[in-house]
XYZ file of C-alpha atoms in Angstrom:
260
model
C 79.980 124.916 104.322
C 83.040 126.352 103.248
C 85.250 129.378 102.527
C 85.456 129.199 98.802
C 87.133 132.620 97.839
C 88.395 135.286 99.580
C 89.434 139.295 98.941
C 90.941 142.380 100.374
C 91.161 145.704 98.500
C 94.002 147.732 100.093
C 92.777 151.145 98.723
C 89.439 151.652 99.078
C 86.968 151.332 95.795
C 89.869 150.671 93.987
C 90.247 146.712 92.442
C 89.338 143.657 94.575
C 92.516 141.338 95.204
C 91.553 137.588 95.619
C 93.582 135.853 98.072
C 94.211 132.451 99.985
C 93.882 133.981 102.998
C 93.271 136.544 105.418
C 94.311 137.696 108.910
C 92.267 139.318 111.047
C 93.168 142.134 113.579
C 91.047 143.713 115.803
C 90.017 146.119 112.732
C 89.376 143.764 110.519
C 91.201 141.834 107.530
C 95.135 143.354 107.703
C 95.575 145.554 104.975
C 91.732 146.009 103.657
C 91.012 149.192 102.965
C 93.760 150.784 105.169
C 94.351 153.163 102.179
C 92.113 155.749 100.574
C 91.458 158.447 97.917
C 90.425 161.848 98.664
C 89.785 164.919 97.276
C 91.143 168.416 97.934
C 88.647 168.985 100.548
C 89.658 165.536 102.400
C 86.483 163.909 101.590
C 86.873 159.924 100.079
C 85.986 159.096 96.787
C 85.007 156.041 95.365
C 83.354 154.109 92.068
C 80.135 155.881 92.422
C 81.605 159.493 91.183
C 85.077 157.672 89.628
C 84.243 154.409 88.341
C 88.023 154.173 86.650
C 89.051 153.537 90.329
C 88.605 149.835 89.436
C 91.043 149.730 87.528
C 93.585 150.946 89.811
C 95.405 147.868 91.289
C 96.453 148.006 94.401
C 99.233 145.162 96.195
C 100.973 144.865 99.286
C 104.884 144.449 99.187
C 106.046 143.508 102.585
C 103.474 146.297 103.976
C 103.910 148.784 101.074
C 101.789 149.637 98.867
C 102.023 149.191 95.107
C 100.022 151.016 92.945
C 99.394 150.641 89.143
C 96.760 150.945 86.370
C 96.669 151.653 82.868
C 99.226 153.825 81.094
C 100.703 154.680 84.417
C 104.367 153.211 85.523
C 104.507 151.478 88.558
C 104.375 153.349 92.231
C 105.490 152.135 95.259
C 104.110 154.338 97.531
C 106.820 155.664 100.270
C 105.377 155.632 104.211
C 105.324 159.074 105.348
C 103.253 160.572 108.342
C 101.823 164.045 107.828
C 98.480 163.706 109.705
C 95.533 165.121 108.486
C 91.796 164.690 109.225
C 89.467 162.662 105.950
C 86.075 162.177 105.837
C 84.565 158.575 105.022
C 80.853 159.515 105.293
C 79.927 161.038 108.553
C 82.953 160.537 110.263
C 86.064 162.343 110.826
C 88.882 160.222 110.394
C 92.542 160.744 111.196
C 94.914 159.683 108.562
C 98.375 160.037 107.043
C 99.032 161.911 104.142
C 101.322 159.970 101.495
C 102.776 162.553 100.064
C 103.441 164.735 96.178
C 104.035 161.612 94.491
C 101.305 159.757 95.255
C 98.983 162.485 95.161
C 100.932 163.485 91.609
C 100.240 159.887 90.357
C 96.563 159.647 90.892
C 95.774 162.694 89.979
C 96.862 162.335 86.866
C 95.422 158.883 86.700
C 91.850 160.342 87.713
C 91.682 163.718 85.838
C 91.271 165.795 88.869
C 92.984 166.393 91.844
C 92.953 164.404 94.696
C 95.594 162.622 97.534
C 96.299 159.301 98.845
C 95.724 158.834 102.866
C 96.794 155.635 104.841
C 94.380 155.240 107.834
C 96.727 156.320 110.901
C 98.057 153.715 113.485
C 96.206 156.265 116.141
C 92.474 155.982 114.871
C 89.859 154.356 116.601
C 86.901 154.571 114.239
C 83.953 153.025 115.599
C 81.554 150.712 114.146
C 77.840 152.029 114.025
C 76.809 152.046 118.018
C 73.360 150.844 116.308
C 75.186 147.440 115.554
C 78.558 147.335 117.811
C 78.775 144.721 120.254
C 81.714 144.945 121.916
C 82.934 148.560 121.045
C 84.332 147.220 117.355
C 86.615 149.608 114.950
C 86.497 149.792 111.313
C 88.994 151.148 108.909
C 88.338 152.955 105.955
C 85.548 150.784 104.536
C 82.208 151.980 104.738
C 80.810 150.992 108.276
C 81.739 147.500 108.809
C 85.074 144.840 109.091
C 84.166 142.096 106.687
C 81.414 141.885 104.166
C 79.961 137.923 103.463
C 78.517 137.216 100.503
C 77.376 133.340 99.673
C 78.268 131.516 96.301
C 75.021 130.738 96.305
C 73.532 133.764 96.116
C 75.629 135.099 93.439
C 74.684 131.716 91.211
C 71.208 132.426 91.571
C 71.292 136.493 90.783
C 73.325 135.822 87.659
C 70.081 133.256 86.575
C 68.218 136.807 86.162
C 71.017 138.134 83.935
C 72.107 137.477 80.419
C 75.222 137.549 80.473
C 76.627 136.796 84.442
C 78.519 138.596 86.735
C 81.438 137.357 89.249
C 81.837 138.225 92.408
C 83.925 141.260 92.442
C 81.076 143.475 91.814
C 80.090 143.017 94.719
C 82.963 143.714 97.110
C 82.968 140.688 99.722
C 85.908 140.119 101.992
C 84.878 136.375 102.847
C 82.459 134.225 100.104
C 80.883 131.091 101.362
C 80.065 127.719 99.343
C 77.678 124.556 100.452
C 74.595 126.606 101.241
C 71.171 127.750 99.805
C 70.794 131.052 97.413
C 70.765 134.008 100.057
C 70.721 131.816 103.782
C 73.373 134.019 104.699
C 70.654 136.789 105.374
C 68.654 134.674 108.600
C 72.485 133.763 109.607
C 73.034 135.760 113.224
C 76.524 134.078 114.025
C 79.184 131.967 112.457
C 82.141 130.178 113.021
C 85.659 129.953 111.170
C 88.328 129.040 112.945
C 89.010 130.840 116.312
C 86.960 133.448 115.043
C 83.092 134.308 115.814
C 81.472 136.645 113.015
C 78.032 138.157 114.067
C 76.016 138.921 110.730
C 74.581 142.306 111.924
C 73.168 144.389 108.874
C 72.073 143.752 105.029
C 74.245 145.403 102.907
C 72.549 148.219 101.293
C 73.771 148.770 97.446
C 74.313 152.048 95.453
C 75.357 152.174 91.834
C 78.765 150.387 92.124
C 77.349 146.497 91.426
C 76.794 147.637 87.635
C 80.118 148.876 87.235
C 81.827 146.632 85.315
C 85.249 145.618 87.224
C 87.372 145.178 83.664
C 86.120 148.333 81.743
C 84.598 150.700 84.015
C 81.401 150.790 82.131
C 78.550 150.890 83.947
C 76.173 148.320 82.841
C 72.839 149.377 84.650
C 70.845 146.044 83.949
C 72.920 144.755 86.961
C 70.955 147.303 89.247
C 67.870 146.886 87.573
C 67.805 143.099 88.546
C 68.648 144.403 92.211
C 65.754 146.305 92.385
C 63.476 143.585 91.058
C 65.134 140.409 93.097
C 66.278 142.135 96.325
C 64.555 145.327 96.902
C 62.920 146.015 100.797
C 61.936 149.026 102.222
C 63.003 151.001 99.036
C 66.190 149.996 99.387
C 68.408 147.056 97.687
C 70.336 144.522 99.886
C 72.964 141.929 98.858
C 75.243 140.273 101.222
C 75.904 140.905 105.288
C 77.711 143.024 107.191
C 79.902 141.276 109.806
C 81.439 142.225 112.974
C 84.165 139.673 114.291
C 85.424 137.938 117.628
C 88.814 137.036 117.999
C 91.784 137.360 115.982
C 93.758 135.444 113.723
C 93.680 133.604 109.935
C 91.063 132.328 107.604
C 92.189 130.206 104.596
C 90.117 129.158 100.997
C 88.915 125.615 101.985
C 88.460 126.790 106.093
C 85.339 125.065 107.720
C 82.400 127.518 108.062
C 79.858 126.696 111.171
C 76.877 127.978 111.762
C 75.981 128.760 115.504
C 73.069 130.600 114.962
């Protein structure tokens, strides 16, 4: 087996960003969702309630961040550090404001207002004690470091579809080729690298897999076909949570082993 794509997304819900690599940090992949949008009351928002986000592009210049999307100019966003406490589900999360402009630009981008956080140098926001093995941190994304989805898996959903769907709807960090449709669900630990990932939870989906990553339509079909192919325990699953071991990089083309 092997990695054959990978992705960040910088702010959170916003586009995926396919890359050749990633480095891991203690938190996870460096710069995945380390930014995020919230609204006046400091609570995140995402696809589900905004599904324009994905078309908000988000890139990484020499550790700032670049936003754009369409009909909007171009905004680097400037580091600033006015902490404030967010909320990314049940947890209270502190963060650093970015500022008017930022908070200018995507309001005016989303129709409402809202601010841009960066996920402060200070937090320690744990992984769920349920699943934590060693006492693991998370940034902004929902509960875990790095989601794995395998190539496989997607090949085979898409044979219940009409017209297919790629990968991004589905919001992996690491995607792995050379295996069956869906082994990575009896996978407990792999191997890439120097690093050790422990595939600890299904990930549950909500509405975002039908939301289509170029238009922002919402194509329900795609969730429909989750419920009929990968429903248990009234809820749908597609892909694994991972918690990692170690730090360091992880390349397209990288060696995947399976320990367990």
């Amino acid at each position: 087996m092997n990695i054959s794509e990978l992705y960040i997304h910088p702010l959170k819900s916003a586009a995926a960003k396919s890359v050749e690599e990633l480095s891991y940090t203690r938190v996870g992949p460096a710069y995945d969702r380390q930014w995020m949008v919230v609204d006046d009351s400091g609570k995140f928002m995402s696809q589900r309630s905004e599904p324009i986000m994905c078309k908000i592009t988000a890139d990484i210049d020499i550790g700032t961040l670049v936003l754009s999307a369409p009909g909007m100019d171009i905004l680097a966003v400037p580091k600033m550090s006015s902490a404030r406490s967010v909320k990314v589900w049940g947890d209270d999360v502190l963060a650093n404001d970015c500022g008017e402009q930022a908070a200018q630009w995507l309001s005016e981008y989303l129709g409402k207002s809202c601010r841009l956080v960066e996920l402060s140098e200070d937090t320690e926001r744990a992984v769920d004690l349920d699943y934590a093995n060693n006492g693991e941190t998370v940034s902004f994304a929902d509960g875990f470091p790095t989601l794995i989805v395998s190539q496989a898996s997607l090949d085979e959903f898409n044979t219940h579809l009409d017209v297919p769907v790629d990968m991004r709807r589905f919001r992996p960090n690491i995607v792995i080729d050379g295996c069956l449709p869906y082994a990575e669900d009896a996978w407990e630990k792999i191997r890439i690298n120097d690093i050790e990932f422990s595939l600890v939870k299904p990930c549950s989906r909500c509405i975002m897999p039908s939301i289509n990553p170029d238009t922002a339509v919402k194509e329900l079909n795609v969730n429909d076909v989750l419920l009929k192919t990968r429903r248990k325990d009234r809820k749908t699953f597609f892909g694994q949570n991972a918690l990692h071991r170690g730090v360091g990089t992880v390349r397209v083309g990288d060696k995947v082993e399976l320990i367990r």
